[in-house]
Short mmCIF file of C-alpha atoms and ligand atoms in Angstrom, two decimals:
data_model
loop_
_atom_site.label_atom_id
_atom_site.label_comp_id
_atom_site.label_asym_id
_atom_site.label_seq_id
_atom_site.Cartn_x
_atom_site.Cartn_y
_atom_site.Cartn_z
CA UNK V 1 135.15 101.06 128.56
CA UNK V 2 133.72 102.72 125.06
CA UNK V 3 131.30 99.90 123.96
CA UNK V 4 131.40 99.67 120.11
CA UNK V 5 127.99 98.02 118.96
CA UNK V 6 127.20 98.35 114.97
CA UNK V 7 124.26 100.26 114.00
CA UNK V 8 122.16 99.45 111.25
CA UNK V 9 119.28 101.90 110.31
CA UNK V 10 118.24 100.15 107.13
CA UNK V 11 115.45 101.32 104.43
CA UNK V 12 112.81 103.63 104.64
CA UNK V 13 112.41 106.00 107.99
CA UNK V 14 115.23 103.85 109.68
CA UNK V 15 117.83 106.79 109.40
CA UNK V 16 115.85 108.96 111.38
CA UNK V 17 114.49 106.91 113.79
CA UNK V 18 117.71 105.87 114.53
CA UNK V 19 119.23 108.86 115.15
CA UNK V 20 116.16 109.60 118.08
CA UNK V 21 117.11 106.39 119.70
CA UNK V 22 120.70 107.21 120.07
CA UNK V 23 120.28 111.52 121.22
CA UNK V 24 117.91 109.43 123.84
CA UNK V 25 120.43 106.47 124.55
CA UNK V 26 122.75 109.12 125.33
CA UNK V 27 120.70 111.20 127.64
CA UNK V 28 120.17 108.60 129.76
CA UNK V 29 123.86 108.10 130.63
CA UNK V 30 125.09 105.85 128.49
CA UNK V 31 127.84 106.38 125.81
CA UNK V 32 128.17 103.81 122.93
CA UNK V 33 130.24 103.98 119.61
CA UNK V 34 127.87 103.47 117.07
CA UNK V 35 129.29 102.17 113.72
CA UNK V 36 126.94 102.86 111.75
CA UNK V 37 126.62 100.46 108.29
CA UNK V 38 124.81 100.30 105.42
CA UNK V 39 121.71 98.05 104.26
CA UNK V 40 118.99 97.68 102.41
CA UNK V 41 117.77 99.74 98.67
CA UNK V 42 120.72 102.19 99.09
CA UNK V 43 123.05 99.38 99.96
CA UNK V 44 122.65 97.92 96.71
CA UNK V 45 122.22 101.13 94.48
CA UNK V 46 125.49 102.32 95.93
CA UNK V 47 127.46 99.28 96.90
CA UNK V 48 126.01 96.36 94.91
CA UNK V 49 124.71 94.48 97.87
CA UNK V 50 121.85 94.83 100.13
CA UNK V 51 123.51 93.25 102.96
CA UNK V 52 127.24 94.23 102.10
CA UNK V 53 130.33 92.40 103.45
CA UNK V 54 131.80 94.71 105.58
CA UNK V 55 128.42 95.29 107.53
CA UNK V 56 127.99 91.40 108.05
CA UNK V 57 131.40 91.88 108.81
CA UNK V 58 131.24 94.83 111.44
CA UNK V 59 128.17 92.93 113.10
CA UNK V 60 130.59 89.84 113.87
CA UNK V 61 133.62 92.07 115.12
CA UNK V 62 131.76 93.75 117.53
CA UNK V 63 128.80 90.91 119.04
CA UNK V 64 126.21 93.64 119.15
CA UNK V 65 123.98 94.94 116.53
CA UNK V 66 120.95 96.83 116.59
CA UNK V 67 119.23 97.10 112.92
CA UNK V 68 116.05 98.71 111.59
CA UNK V 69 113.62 97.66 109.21
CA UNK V 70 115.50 96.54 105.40
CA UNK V 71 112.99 96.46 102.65
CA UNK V 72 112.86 92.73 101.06
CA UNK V 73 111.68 92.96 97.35
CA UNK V 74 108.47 90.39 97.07
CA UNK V 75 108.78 88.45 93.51
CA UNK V 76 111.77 89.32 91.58
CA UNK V 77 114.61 91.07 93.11
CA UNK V 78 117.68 90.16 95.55
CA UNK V 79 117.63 87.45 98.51
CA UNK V 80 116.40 89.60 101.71
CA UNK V 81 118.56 91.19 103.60
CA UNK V 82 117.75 90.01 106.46
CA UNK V 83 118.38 85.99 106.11
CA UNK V 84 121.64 86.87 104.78
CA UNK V 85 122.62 87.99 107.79
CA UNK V 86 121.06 85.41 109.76
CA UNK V 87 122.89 83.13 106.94
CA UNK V 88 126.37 84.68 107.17
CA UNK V 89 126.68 84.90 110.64
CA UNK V 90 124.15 81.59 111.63
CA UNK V 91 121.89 83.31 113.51
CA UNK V 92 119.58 80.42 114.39
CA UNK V 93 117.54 82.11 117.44
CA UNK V 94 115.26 84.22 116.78
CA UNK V 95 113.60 85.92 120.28
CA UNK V 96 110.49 87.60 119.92
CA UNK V 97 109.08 89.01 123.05
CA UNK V 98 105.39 89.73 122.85
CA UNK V 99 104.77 91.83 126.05
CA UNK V 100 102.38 95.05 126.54
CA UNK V 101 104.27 98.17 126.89
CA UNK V 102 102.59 100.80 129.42
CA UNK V 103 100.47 103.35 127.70
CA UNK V 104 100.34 101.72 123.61
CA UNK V 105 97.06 101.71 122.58
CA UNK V 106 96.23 97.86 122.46
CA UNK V 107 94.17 94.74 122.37
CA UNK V 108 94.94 93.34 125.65
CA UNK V 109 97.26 94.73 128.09
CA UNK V 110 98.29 91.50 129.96
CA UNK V 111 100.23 89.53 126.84
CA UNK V 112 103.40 88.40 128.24
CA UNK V 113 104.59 85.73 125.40
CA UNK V 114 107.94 84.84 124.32
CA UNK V 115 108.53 83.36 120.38
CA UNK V 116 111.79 81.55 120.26
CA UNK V 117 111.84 81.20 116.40
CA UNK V 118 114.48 78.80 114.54
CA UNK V 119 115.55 80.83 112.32
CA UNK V 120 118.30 78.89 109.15
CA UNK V 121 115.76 76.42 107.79
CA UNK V 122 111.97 75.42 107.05
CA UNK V 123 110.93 77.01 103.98
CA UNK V 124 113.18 79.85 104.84
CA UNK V 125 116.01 77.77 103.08
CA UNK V 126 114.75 78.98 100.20
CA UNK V 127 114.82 76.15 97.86
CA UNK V 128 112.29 76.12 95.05
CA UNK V 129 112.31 75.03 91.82
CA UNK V 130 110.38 74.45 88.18
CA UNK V 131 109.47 71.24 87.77
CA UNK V 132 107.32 72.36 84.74
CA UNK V 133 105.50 75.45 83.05
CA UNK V 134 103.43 76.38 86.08
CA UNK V 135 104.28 73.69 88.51
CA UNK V 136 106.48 75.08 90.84
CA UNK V 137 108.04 72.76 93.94
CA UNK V 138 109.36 74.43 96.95
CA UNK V 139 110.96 72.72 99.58
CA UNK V 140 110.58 73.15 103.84
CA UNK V 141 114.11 71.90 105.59
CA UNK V 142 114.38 70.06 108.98
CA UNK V 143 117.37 68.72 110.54
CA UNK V 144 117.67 66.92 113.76
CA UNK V 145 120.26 69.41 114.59
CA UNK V 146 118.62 72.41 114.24
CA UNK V 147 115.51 70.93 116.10
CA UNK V 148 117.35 70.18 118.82
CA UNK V 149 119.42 73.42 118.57
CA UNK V 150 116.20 75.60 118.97
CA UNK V 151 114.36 73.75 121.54
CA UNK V 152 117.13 73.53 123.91
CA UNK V 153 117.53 77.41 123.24
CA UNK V 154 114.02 77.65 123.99
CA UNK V 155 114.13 75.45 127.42
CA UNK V 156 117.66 77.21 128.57
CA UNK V 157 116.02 81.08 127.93
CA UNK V 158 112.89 79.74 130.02
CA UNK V 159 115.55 78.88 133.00
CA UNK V 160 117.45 81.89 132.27
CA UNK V 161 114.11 84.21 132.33
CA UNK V 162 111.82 82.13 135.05
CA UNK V 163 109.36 80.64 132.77
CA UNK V 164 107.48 78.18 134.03
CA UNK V 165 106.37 76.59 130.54
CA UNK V 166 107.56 75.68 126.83
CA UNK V 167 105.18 75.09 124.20
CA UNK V 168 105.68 73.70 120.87
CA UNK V 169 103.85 74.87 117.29
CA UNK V 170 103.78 72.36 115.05
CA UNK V 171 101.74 70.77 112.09
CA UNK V 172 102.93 67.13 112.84
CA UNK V 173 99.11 65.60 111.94
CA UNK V 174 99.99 66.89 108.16
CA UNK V 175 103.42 67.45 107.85
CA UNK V 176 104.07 64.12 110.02
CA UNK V 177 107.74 63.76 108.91
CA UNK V 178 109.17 67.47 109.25
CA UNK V 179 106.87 68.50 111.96
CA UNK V 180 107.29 64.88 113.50
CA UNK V 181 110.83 64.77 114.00
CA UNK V 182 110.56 68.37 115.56
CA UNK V 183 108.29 67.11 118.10
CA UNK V 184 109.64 64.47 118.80
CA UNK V 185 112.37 66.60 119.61
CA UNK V 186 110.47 68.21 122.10
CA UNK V 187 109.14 65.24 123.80
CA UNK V 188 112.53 63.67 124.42
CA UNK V 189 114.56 67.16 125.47
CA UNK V 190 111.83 68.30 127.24
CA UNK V 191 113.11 65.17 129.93
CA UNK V 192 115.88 67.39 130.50
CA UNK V 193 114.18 70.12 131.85
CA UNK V 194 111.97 68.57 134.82
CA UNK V 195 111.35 72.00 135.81
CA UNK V 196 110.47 73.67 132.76
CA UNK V 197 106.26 72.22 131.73
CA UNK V 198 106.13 71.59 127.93
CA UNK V 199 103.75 70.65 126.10
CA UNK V 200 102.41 71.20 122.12
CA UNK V 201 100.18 72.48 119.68
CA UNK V 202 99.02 72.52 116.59
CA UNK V 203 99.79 75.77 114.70
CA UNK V 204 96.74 76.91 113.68
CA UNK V 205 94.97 76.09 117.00
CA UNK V 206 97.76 77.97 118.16
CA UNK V 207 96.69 80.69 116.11
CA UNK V 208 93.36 81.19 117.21
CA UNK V 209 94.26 80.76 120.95
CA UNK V 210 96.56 83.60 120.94
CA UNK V 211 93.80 85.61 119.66
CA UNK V 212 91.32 84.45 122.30
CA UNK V 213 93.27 83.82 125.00
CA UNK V 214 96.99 84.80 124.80
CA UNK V 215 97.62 85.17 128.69
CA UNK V 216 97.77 81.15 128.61
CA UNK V 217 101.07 80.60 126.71
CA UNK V 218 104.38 81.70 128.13
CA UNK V 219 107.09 80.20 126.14
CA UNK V 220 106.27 79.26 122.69
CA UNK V 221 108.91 77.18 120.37
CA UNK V 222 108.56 77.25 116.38
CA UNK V 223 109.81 76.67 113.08
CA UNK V 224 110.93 79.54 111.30
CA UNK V 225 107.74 79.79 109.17
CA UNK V 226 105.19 79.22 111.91
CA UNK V 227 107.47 81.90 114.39
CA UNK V 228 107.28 84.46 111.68
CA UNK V 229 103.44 84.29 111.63
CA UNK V 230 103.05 84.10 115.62
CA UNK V 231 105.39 86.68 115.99
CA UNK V 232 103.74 89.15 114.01
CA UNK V 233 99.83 88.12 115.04
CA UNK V 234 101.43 88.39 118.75
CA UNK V 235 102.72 91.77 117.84
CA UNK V 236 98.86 92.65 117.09
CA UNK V 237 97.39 91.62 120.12
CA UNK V 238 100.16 94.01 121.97
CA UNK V 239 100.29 97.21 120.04
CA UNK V 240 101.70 96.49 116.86
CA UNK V 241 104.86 96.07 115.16
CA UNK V 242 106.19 99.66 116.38
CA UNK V 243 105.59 98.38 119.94
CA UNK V 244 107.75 95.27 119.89
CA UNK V 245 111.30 94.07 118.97
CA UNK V 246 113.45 90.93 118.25
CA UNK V 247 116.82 89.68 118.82
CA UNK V 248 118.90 87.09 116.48
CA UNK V 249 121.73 84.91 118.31
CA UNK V 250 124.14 82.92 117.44
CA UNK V 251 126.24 80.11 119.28
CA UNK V 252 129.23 82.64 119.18
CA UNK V 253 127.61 85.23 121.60
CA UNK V 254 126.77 87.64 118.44
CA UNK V 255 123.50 89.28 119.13
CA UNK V 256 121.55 91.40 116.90
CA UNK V 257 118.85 94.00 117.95
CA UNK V 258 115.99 94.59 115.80
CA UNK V 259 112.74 96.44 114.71
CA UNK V 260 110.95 93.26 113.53
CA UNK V 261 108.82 94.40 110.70
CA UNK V 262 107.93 96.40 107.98
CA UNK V 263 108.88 99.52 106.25
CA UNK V 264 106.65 102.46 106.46
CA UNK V 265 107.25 104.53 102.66
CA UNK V 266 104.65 106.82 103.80
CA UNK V 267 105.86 108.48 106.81
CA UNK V 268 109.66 109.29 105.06
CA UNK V 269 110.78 112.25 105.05
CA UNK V 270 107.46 113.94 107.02
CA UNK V 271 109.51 113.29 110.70
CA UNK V 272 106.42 111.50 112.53
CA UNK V 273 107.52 107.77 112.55
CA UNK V 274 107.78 106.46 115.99
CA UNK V 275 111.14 106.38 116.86
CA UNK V 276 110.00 103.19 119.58
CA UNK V 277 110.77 100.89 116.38
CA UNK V 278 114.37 101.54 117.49
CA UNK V 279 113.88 102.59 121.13
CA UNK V 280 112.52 99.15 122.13
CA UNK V 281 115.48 97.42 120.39
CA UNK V 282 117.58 99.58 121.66
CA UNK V 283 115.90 98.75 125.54
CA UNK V 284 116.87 95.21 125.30
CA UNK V 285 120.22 96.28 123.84
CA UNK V 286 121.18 98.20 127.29
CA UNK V 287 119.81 95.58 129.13
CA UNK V 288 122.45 92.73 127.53
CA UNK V 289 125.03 95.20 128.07
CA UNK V 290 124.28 95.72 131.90
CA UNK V 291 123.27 99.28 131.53
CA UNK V 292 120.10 98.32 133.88
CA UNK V 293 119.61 101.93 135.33
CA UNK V 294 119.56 103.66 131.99
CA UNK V 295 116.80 100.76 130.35
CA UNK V 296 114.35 101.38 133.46
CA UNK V 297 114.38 105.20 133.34
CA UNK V 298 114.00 105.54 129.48
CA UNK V 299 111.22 102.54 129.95
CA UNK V 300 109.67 104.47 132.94
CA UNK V 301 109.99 108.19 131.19
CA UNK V 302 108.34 106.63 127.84
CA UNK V 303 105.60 105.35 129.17
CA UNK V 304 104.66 108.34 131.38
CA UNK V 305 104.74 110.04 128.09
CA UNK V 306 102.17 107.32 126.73
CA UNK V 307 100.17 107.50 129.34
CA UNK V 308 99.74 111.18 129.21
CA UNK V 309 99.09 111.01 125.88
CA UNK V 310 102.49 112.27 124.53
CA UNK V 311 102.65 110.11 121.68
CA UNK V 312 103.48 110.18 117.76
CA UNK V 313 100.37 109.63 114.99
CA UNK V 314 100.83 106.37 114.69
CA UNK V 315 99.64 105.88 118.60
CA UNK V 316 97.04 108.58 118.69
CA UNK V 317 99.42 111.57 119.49
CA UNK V 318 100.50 114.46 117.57
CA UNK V 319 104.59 114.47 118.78
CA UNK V 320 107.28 114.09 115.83
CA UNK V 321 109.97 111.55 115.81
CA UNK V 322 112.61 113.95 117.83
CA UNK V 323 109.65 116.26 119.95
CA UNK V 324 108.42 112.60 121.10
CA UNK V 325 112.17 112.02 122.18
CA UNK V 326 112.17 115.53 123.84
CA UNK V 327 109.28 114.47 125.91
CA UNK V 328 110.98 110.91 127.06
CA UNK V 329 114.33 112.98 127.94
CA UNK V 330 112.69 115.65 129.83
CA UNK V 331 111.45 112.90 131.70
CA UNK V 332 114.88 111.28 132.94
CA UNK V 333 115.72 111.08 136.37
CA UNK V 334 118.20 114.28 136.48
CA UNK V 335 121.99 114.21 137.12
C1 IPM P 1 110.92 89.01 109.97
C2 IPM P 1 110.64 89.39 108.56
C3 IPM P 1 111.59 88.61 107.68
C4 IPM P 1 111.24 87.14 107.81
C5 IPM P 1 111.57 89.02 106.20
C6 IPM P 1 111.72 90.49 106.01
C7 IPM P 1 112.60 88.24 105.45
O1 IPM P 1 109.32 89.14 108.22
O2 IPM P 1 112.04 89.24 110.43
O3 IPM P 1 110.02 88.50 110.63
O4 IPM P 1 110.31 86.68 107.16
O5 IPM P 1 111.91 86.49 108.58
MN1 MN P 2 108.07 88.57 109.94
#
């Protein structure tokens, strides 16, 4: 059966990074219907909307989406993008693998940690206000529900994936009410799992042991603030933000794809972006949908090219976007 998954390049190089990911997807075997939606600056120049209807719309018809990087205006400007969609369709768990691919040029090559970000509230809710002429308030959100939503997420994916440990990022010793009641959280679900370890830490402790030591956490359970930071700094230890990808889920099975990060304005139009942005998405993708076979030999191919070398700019290389892709295909088990 045709699998229909919607494809969102987004702003910037997304377009043609995209379009490497899925010539490669489809050398390796596997045929997907791509409906391919709009986001991001040209979104709204053309449509009015950044995140338009019928994409949100698309994404929740077919349960898979894979989306690139959409540009979210700092200051002024429309809501991002991106937590519109997470708004819309309630994508509450955010999955951030931080893992060493073979071959990227890296800090360490033995990170294997897993940010399971809550992803509808904290400061993320977006409420801020004037109280005065200069005195701005802005407000961080916790519910009991969406504590407990995340951290059993976070204990059932450790089960699921056969992780031996949970830990929790908090700021409970300042923020003892928002931060309290999500610990707290912790402590009593974390009953539940007798074979899952937990424990906690504060986030900025956290911080610095990931960059010391990040082989010591497996499993780590945040806010949506405190995810976002950890999820990026993680994606420095391991490569960078072209060497790692996300997923968003809902409760309804909807599961979005993504290039975490970023937009990069000078690389458009020149045809040297990495196309991994999309490619590791795009891994993790196959994977959900079974196609097992056809995520190991573009995983295998890719990093033989890494390891010899074959790389774009951005990694040390001299490939373009689609000769890089040349290189991975030419590398595919045959037949
Ligand atoms: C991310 C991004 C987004 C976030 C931005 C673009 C709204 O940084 O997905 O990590 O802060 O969540
Ligand atoms: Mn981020």
């Amino acid at each position: 059966m045709l699998r229909t998954v919607t494809l969102i390049p987004g702003d910037s190089v997304g377009a043609e990074t995209a379009s490497a990911m899925r010539r490669l997807v489809r050398a390796a075997g596997v045929d997907i219907s791509w409906e391919e939606m709009p986001a991001g600056v040209d979104a709204y120049e053309r449509l009015g909307s950044p995140m338009p209807a019928e994409t949100i719309e698309s994404v929740r018809r077919n349960g898979y989406a894979i989306k690139g990087r959409i540009m979210t205006p700092v200051g002024e400007g429309y809501e991002s993008p991106n937590l519109t969609l997470r708004k819309a369709l309630n994508l509450f768990a955010g999955v951030r693998p931080l893992r060493h691919f073979p071959g990227v040029p890296s800090r360490y090559q033995d990170v294997d940690v897993v940010v399971i970000r809550e992803s509808t509230e904290d400061v993320y809710a977006g409420i801020e206000h004037r109280v005065y002429p200069g005195v701005i308030q802005g407000l961080r959100v916790t519910t009991r529900t969406a504590c407990e939503r995340i951290v059993r997420f976070a204990f059932e994916y450790a089960r699921r994936n056969g992780r031996a440990k949970v830990t929790l990022v908090h700021k409970a010793n300042i923020l003892k009410m928002s931060d309290g009641l999500f610990l707290r959280v912790g402590h009593e679900l974390s009953a539940s799992y007798p074979d899952i370890a937990f424990d906690a830490i504060i986030a900025d402790n956290a911080c610095m042991q990931m960059v010391r030591n990040p082989t010591r956490f497996d499993v780590l359970v945040c806010q949506n603030l405190f995810g976002d930071l950890l999820s990026d700094l993680g994606a420095g230890l391991v490569g960078g933000i072209a060497a790692v990808w996300g997923s968003m889920r809902n409760d309804q099975g909807t599961v979005v794809f993504e290039a975490i990060h970023g937009i990069a304005p000078s690389l458009e139009g020149k045809g040297i972006a990495n196309p991994m942005t999309f490619i590791m998405p795009a891994l993790a993708l196959l994977r959900e949908l079974g196609e097992i076979d056809a995520a190991r030999n573009i995983s295998q191919a890719m990093g033989d090219c890494l390891l010899a070398g074959v790389s774009t700019p951005d990694f040390g290389g001299s490939e373009t976007t689609e000769s890089f892709v040349d290189a991975v295909i030419a590398r595919l088990p045959k037949g």
